[in-house]
Coordinates of C-alpha atoms and ligand atoms in Angstrom, one line a residue:
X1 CA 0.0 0.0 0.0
X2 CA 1.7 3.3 -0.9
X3 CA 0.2 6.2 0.5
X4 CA 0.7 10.0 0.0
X5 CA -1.0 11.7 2.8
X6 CA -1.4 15.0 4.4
X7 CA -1.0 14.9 8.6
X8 CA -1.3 17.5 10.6
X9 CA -1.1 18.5 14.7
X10 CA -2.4 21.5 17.2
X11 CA -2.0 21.8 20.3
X12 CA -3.9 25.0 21.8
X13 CA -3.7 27.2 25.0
X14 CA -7.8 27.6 25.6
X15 CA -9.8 26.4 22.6
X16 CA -10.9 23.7 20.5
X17 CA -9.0 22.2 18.1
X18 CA -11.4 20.9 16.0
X19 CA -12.2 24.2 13.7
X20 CA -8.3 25.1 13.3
X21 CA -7.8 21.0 12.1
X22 CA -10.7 21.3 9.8
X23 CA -8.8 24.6 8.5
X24 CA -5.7 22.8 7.8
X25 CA -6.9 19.6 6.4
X26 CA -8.6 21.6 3.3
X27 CA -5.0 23.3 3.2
X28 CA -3.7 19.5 2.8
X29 CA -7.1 18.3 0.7
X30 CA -4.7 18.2 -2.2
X31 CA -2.5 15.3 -0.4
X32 CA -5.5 12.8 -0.2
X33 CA -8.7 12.9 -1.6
X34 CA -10.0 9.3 -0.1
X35 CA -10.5 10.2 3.0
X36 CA -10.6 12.6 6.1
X37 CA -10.3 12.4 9.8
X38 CA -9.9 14.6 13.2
X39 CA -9.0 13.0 16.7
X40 CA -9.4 15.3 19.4
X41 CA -8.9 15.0 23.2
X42 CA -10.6 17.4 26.4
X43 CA -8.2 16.0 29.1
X44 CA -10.5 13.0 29.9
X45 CA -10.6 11.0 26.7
X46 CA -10.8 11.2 23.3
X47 CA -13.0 12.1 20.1
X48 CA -12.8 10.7 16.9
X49 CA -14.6 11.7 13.6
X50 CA -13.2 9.9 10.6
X51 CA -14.9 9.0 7.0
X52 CA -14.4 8.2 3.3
X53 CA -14.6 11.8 1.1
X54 CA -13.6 15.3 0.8
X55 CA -13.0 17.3 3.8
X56 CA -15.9 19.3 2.8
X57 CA -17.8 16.7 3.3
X58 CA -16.7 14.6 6.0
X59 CA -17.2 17.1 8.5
X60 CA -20.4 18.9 9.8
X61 CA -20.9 21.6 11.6
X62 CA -22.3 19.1 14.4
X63 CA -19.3 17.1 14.0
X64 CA -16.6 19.8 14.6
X65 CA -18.6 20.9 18.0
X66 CA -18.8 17.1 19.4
X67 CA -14.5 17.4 18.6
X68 CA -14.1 18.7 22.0
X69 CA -10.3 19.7 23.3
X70 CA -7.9 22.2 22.4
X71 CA -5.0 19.1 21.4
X72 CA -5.5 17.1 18.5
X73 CA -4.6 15.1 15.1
X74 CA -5.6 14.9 12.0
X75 CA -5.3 13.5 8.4
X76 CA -6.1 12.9 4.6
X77 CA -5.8 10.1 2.8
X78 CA -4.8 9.7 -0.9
X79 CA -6.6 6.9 -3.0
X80 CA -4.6 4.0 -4.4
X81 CA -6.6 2.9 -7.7
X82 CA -9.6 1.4 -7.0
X83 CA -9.6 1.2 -3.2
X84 CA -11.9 2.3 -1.2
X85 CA -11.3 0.4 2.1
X86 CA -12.8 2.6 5.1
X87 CA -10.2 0.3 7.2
X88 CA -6.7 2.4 6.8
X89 CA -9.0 5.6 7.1
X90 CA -7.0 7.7 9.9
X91 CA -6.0 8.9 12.2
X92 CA -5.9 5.4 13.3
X93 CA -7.2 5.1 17.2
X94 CA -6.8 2.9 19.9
X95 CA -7.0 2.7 24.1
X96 CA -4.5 0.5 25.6
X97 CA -3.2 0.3 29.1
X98 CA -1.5 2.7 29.8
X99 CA -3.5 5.4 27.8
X100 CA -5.4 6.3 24.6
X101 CA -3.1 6.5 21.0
X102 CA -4.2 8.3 18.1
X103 CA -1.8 8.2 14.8
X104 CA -1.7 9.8 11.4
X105 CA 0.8 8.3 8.9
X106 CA 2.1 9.7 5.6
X107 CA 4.4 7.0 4.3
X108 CA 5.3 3.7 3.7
X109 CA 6.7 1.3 5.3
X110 CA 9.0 -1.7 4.3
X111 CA 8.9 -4.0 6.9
X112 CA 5.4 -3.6 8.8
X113 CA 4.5 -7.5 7.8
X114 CA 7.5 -8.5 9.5
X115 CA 6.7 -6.1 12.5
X116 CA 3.4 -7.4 12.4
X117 CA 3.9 -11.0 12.1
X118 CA 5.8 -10.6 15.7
X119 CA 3.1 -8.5 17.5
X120 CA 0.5 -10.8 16.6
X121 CA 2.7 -13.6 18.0
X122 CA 2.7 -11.8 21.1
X123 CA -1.1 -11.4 21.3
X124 CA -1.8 -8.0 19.2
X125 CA -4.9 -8.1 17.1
X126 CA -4.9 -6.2 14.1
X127 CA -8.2 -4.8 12.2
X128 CA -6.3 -4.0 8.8
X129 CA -3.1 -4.5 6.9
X130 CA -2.2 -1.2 7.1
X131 CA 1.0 0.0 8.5
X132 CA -0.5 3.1 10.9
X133 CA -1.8 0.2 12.5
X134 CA 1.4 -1.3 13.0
X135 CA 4.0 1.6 14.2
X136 CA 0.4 2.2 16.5
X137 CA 0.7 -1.2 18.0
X138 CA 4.5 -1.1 18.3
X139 CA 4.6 1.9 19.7
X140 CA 1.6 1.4 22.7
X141 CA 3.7 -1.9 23.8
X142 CA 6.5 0.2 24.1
X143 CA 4.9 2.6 26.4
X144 CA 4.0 -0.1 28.5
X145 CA 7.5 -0.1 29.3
X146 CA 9.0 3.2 28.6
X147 CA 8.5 6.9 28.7
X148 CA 7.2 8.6 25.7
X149 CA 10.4 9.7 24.3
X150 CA 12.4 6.3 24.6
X151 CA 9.0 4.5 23.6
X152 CA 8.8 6.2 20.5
X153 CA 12.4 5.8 19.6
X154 CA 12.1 2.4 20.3
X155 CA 9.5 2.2 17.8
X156 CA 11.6 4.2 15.0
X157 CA 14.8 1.6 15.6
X158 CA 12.2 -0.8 14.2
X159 CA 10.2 0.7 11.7
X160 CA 11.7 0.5 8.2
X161 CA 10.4 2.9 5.6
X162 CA 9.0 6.2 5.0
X163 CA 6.9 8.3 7.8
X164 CA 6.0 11.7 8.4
X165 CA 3.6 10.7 11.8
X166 CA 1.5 13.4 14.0
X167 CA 1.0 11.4 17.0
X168 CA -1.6 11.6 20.2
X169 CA -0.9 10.0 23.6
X170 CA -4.0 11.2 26.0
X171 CA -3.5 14.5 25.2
X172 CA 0.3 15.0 24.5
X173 CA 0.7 16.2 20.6
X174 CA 4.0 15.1 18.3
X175 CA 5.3 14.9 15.3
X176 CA 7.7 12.0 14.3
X177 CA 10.1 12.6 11.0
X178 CA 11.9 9.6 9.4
X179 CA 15.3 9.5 9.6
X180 CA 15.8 10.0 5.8
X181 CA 13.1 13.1 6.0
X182 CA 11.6 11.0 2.9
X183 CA 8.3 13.0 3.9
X184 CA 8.0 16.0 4.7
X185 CA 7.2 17.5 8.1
X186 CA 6.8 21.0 9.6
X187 CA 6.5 23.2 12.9
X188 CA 3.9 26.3 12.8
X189 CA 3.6 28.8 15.7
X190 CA 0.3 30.3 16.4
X191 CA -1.2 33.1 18.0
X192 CA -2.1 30.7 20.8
X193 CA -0.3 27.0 20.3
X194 CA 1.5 25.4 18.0
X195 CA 0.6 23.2 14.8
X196 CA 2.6 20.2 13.3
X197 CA 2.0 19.8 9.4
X198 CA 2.9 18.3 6.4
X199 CA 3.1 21.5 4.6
X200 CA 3.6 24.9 5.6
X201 CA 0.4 26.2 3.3
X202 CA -1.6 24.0 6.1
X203 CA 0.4 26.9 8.6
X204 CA -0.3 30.1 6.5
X205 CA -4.2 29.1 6.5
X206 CA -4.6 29.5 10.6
X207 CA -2.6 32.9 10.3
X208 CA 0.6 31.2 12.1
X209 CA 4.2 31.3 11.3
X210 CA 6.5 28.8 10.1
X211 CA 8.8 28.2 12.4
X212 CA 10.7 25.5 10.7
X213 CA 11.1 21.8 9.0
X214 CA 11.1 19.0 11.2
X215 CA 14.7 17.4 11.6
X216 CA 15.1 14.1 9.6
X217 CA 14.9 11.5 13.0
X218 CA 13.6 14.3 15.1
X219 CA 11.0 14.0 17.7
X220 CA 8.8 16.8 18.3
X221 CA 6.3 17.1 21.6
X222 CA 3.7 20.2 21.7
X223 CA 3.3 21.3 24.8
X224 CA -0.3 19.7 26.3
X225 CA -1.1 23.5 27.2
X226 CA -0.3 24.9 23.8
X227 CA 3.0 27.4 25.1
X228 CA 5.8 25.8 23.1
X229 CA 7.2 22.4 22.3
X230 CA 10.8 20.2 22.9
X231 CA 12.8 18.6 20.7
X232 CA 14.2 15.7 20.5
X233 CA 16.6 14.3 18.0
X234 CA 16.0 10.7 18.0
X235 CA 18.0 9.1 15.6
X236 CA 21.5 10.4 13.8
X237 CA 21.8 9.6 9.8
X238 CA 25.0 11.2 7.9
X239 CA 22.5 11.2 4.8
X240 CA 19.0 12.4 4.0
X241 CA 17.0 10.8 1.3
X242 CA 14.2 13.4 0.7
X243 CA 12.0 13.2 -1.9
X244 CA 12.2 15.1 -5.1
X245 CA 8.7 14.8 -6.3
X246 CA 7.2 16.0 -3.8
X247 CA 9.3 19.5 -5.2
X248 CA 7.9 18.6 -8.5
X249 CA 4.9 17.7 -8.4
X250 CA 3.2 17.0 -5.4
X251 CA 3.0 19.6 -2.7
X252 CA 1.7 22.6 -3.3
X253 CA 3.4 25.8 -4.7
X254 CA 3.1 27.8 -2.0
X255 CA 4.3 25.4 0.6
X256 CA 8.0 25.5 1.7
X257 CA 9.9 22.4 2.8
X258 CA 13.1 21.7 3.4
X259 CA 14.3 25.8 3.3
X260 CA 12.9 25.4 -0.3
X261 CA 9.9 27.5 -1.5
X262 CA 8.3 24.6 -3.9
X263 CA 6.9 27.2 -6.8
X264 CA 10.5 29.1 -7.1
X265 CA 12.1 25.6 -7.0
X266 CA 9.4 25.2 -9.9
X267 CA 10.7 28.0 -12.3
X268 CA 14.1 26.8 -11.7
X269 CA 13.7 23.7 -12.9
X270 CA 11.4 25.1 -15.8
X271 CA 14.4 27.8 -16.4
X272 CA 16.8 24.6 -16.1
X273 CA 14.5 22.8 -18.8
X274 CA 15.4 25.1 -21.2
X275 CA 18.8 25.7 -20.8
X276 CA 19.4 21.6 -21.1
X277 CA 16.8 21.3 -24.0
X278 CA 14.9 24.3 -24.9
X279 CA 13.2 24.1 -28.7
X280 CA 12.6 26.7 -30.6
X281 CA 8.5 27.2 -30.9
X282 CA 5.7 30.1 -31.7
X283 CA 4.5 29.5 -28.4
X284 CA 4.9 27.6 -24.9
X285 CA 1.6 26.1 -22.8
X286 CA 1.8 24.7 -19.7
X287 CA -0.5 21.6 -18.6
X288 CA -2.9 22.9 -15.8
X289 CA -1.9 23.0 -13.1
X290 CA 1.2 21.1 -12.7
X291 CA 3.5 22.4 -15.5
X292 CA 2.2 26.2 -15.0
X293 CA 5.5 26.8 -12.8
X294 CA 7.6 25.0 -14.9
X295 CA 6.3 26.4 -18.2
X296 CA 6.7 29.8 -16.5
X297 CA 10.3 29.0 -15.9
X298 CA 11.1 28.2 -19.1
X299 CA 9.5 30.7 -20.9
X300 CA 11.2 33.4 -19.1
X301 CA 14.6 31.9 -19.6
X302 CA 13.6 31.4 -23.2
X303 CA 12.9 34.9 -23.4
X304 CA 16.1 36.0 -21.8
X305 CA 18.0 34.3 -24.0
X306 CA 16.3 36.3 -26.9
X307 CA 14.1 33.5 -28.2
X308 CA 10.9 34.6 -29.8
X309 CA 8.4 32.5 -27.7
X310 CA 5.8 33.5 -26.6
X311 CA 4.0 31.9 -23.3
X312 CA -0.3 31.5 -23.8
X313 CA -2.9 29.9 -21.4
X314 CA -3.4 27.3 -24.9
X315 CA -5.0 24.6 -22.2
X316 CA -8.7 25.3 -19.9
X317 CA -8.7 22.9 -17.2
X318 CA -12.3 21.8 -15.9
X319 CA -11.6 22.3 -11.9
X320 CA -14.5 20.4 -11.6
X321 CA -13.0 17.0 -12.7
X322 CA -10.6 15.2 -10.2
X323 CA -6.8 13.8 -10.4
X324 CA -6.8 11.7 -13.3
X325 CA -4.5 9.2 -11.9
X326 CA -7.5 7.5 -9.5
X327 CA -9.3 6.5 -12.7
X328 CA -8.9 2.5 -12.3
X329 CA -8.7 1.7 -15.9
X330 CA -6.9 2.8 -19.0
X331 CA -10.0 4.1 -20.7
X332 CA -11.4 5.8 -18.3
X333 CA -8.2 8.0 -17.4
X334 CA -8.3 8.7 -21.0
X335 CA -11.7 9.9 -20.7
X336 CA -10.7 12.0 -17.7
X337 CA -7.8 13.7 -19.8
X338 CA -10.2 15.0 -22.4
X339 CA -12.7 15.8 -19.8
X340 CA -10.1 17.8 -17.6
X341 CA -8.5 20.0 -20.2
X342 CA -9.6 21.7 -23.8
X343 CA -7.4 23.5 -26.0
X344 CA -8.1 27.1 -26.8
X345 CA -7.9 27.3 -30.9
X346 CA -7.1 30.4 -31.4
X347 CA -3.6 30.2 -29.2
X348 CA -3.3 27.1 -31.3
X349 CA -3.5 26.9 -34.6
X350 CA -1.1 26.6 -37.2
X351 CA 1.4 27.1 -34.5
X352 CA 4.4 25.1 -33.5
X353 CA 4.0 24.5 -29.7
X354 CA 5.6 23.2 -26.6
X355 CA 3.9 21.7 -24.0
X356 CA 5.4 21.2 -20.5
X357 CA 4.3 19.1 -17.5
X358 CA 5.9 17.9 -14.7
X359 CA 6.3 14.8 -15.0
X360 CA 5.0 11.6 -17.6
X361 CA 3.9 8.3 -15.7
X362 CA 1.6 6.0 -17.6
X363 CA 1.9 8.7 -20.9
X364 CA -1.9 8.8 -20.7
X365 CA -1.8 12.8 -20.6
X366 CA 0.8 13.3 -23.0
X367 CA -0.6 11.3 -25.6
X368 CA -3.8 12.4 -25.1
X369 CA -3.0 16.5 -25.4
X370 CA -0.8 15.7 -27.9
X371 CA -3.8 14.6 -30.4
X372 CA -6.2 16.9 -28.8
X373 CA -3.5 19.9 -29.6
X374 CA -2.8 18.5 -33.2
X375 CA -7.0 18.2 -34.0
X376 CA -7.0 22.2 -32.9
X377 CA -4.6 23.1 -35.9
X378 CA -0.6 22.9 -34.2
X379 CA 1.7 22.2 -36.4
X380 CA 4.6 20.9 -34.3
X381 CA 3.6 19.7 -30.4
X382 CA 7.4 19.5 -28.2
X383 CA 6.9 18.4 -25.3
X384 CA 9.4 18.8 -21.9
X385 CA 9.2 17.2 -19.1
X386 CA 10.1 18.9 -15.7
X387 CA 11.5 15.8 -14.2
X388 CA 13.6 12.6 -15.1
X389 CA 12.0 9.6 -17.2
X390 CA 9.9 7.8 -14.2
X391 CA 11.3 4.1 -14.5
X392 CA 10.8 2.1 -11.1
X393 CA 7.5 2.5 -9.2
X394 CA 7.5 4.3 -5.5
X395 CA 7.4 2.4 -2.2
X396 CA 7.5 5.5 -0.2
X397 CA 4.2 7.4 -0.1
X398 CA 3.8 8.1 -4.1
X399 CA 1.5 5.8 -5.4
X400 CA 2.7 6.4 -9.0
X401 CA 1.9 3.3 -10.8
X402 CA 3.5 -0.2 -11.5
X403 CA 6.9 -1.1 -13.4
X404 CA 4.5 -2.6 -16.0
X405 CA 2.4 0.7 -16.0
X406 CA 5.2 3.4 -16.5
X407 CA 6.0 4.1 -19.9
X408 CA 10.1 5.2 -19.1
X409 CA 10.6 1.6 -17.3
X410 CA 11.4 -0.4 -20.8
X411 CA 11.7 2.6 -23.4
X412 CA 14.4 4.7 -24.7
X413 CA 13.3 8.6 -25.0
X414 CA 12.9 8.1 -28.5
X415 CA 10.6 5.3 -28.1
X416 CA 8.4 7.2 -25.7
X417 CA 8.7 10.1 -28.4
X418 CA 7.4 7.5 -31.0
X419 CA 4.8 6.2 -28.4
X420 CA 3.0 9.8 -27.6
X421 CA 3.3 10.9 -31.0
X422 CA 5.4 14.1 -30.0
X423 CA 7.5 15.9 -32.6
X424 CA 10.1 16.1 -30.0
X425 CA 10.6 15.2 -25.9
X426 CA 13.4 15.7 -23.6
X427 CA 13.8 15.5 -20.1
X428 CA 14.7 17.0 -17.2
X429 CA 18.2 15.6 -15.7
X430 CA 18.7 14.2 -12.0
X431 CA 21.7 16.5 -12.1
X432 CA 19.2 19.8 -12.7
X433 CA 16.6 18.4 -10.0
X434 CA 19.7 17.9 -7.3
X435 CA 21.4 21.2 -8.2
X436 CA 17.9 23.1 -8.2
X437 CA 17.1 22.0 -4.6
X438 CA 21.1 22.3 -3.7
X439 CA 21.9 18.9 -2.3
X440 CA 23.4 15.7 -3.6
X441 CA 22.3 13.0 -5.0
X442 CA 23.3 11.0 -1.6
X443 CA 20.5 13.1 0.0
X444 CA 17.5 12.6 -2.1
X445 CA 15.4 9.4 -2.9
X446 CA 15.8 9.0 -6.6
X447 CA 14.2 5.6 -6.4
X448 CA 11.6 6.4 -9.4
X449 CA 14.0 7.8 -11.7
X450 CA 17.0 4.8 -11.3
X451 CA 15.7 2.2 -9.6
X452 CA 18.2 2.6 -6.9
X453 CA 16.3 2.9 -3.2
X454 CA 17.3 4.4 0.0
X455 CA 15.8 1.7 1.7
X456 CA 16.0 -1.9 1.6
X457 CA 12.8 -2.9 -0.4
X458 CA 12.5 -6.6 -0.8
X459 CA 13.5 -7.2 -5.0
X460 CA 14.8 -3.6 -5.6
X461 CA 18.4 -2.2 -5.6
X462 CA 20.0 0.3 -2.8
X463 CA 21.9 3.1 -3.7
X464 CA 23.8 3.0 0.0
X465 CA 24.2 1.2 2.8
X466 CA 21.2 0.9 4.8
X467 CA 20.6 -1.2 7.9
X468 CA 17.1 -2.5 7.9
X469 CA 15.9 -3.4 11.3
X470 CA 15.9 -7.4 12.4
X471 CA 12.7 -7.8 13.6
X472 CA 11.6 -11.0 15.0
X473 CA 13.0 -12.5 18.4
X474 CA 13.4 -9.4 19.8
X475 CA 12.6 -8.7 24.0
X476 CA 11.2 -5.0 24.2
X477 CA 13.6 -3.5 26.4
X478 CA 13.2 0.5 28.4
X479 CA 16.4 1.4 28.4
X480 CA 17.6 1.5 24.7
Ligands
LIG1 P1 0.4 10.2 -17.1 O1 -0.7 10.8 -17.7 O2 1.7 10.2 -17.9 O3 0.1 8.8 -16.5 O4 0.7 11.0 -15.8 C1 1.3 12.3 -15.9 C2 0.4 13.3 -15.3 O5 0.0 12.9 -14.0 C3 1.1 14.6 -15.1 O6 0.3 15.7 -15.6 C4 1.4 14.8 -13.6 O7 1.1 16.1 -13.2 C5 0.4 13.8 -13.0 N1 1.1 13.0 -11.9 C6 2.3 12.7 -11.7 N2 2.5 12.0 -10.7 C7 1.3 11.8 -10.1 C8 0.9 11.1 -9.0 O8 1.6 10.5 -8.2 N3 -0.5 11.2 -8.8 C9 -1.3 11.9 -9.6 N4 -2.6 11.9 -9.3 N5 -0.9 12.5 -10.7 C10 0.4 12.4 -10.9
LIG2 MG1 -0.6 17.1 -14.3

């Protein structure tokens, strides 16, 4: 299961959490569209709304005012193709011993079966196959043992994989970054608390500030009575292994993460595009909404360098038609494309014209807008591509597709070129992405575009050294 999520965490000085949560997860509605959830807790116990759909419509007024307490969690769930399994719904809750747990996952893991596997040995009973359900499990046994903070790090020795976590024990508020900050993670200050999110845009919604990124392996604890927070920096790594797609294509462009503003790191990459493979054309379009940065990028670069382009709004995007990528079958998402976007003639015709998107999966779009721009009159359709040809599916939260369903995985440029019927496509290199977001390769995931993982994944490659937990015939100990 790979899911791309939005989390998110307040912890207030005298009011509800509920409203401000609801505020944030339609900042993060763009991270999951499946489905939506709040936990809340008043000092005594918990409360817990959680459903399949939009925010919008998850929540009702009388829904928000029965999600009494000023700490709580909450979360958004991206759809993998054709699921829709109320079961990994979060945040995930449960009451244990020692306390009530509520958990909101962005991420993936690697080795939850195996961490599963040994829990239900030991007597845990699991309602899903998720892996929220797992670190949840792991992680109350551990506080049966241990204080919160040597409890949770416990919990992250073992976990293998991607997570971006906001976390709630009783009332107590955190936020848990991977070690490789594959996800990201964020720290907003507020008027009157503080808010842990996936994205600062989630931050600039309740008026707050962001204060900062989350530290790769860094626990964060919000103060119960909403005056400040400690830090604690669970886990050392020399390397970082962030993800580059969520620069180019999946946060939103007015989010910053990791220092990096994600629309300017947009326009670089566009600018980039160019100078590595700009064509000559009448006139450059992006493909709403995802290439408009890019396209903006590399028209102005274009236009620096004296070319004669000019940049037009060629492509009207329906804003009433979802992600394309959810349709569950070929034909459908084919559909979808020509019910998402129309061409405008007049910017069109009898025109050569370059298209730019972020990124090509399946090559449904591409080959799609390609004949759509062709039966409006261009004369020439380029194409450019803001990232790297996608050739190995994600484990770590993307849910891009499978090796079989990516179109880069067994074809040469030029074959893809053939395949979408484009009169010319290029690329953007890993070098570009990497120098854009100024860090090495050794600190990004580049999983999708080499096939080489930061992680141990069971039938893939690694691109470094990794030490994936041995999980099995362990004794939970305290004092680790
Ligand atoms: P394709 O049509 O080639 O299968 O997918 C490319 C289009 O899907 C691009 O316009 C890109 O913006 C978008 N896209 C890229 N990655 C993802 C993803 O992980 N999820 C969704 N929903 N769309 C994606
Ligand atoms: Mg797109």
């Amino acid at each position: 299961m790979h899911e791309k999520c939005g989390v998110v965490g307040i912890a207030l000085e005298d009011r509800d959490a509920a409203r401000p949560l609801y505020y944030s997860l339609y900042a993060l509605q763009h991270r999951g569209q499946e489905s939506a959830g709040i936990v809340t807790h008043d000092g005594f116990q918990q409360h817990s709304h959680v459903e399949m759909g939009l925010v919008g419509d998850v929540f009702g007024p009388g829904d928000l005012e029965s999600l009494n307490g000023p700490n709580g969690i909450g979360h958004v769930r991206y759809p993998t193709a054709g699921s829709v399994d109320s079961c990994c719904a979060q945040p995930f809750s449960v009451s244990f011993k020692s306390g009530s747990l509520g958990l909101s996952h962005n991420g993936n893991l690697v080795n939850a079966d195996e961490i599963r596997d040994e829990l239900a040995g030991l007597g845990h009973a699991f309602t899903s196959d998720g892996d929220t359900e797992v670190i949840a499990h792991d992680l109350a046994r551990n506080l049966l043992e241990a204080d919160l903070v040597r409890a949770v790090k416990r919990t992250m020795s073992r976990i293998h994989g991607s997570y971006a976590l906001t976390i709630m024990h009783d009332d107590t508020v955190m936020g848990v970054r991977d070690p490789e900050g594959n996800r990201p993670l964020c720290i907003g200050e507020l008027e009157d608390g503080y808010v842990l999110a996936s994205e600062s845009a989630a931050i600039d919604t309740l008026d707050g500030e962001l204060v900062r990124d989350v530290e790769p392996g860094e626990l964060v604890v919000l103060h119960d009575d909403g005056t400040g927070y400690d830090s604690y920096q669970l886990v050392e790594q020399e390397n970082t292994a962030h993800c580059f797609f969520e620069h180019v294509y999946f946060a939103r462009p007015d989010s910053t993460i990791d220092e990096n503003l994600v629309y300017e790191v947009r326009r670089e990459l566009g600018r980039a595009l160019w100078d590595e493979s700009g064509v000559e054309s009448d006139v450059v379009l992006p493909v709403p909404d995802s290439g408009r940065a890019f396209a903006s990028g590399y028209a102005e670069a274009a236009q620096d360098q004296g070319a004669d382009i000019e940049f037009a709004e060629g492509l009207m995007k329906n804003r009433y038609v979802g992600r394309t990528f959810i349709m569950p079958t070929q034909d459908e998402r084919e559909r979808a494309v020509r019910l998402k976007l129309n061409p405008i003639k007049s910017t069109i015709e009898g025109k050569t014209v370059t298209i730019i998107d972020d990124s090509i999966v399946r090559g449904t779009t591409s080959t799609q807008l390609i004949e759509l721009l062709k039966d409006a009159g261009a004369e020439e359709v380029h194409v450019r591509i803001g990232a790297p040809e996608i050739i190995s599916p994600c484990y770590m939260g993307i849910d891009m597709a499978t090796r079989e369903e990516l179109i880069a995985a067994d074809r040469t440029t030029e074959e893809i070129r053939d395949d979408i019927k484009a009169d010319s496509l290029s690329y953007l290199s890993i070098d570009a992405i990497a120098e854009t977001l100024g860090e090495g390769h050794d600190d990004l995931c580049l999983g999708c575009v080499t096939g080489q993982y930061p992680y141990d994944i069971d039938g893939e490659e690694t691109d470094r050294e990794v030490d994936r937990p041995v999980i099995g015939d362990q004794t939970i100990e305290a004092d680790d």
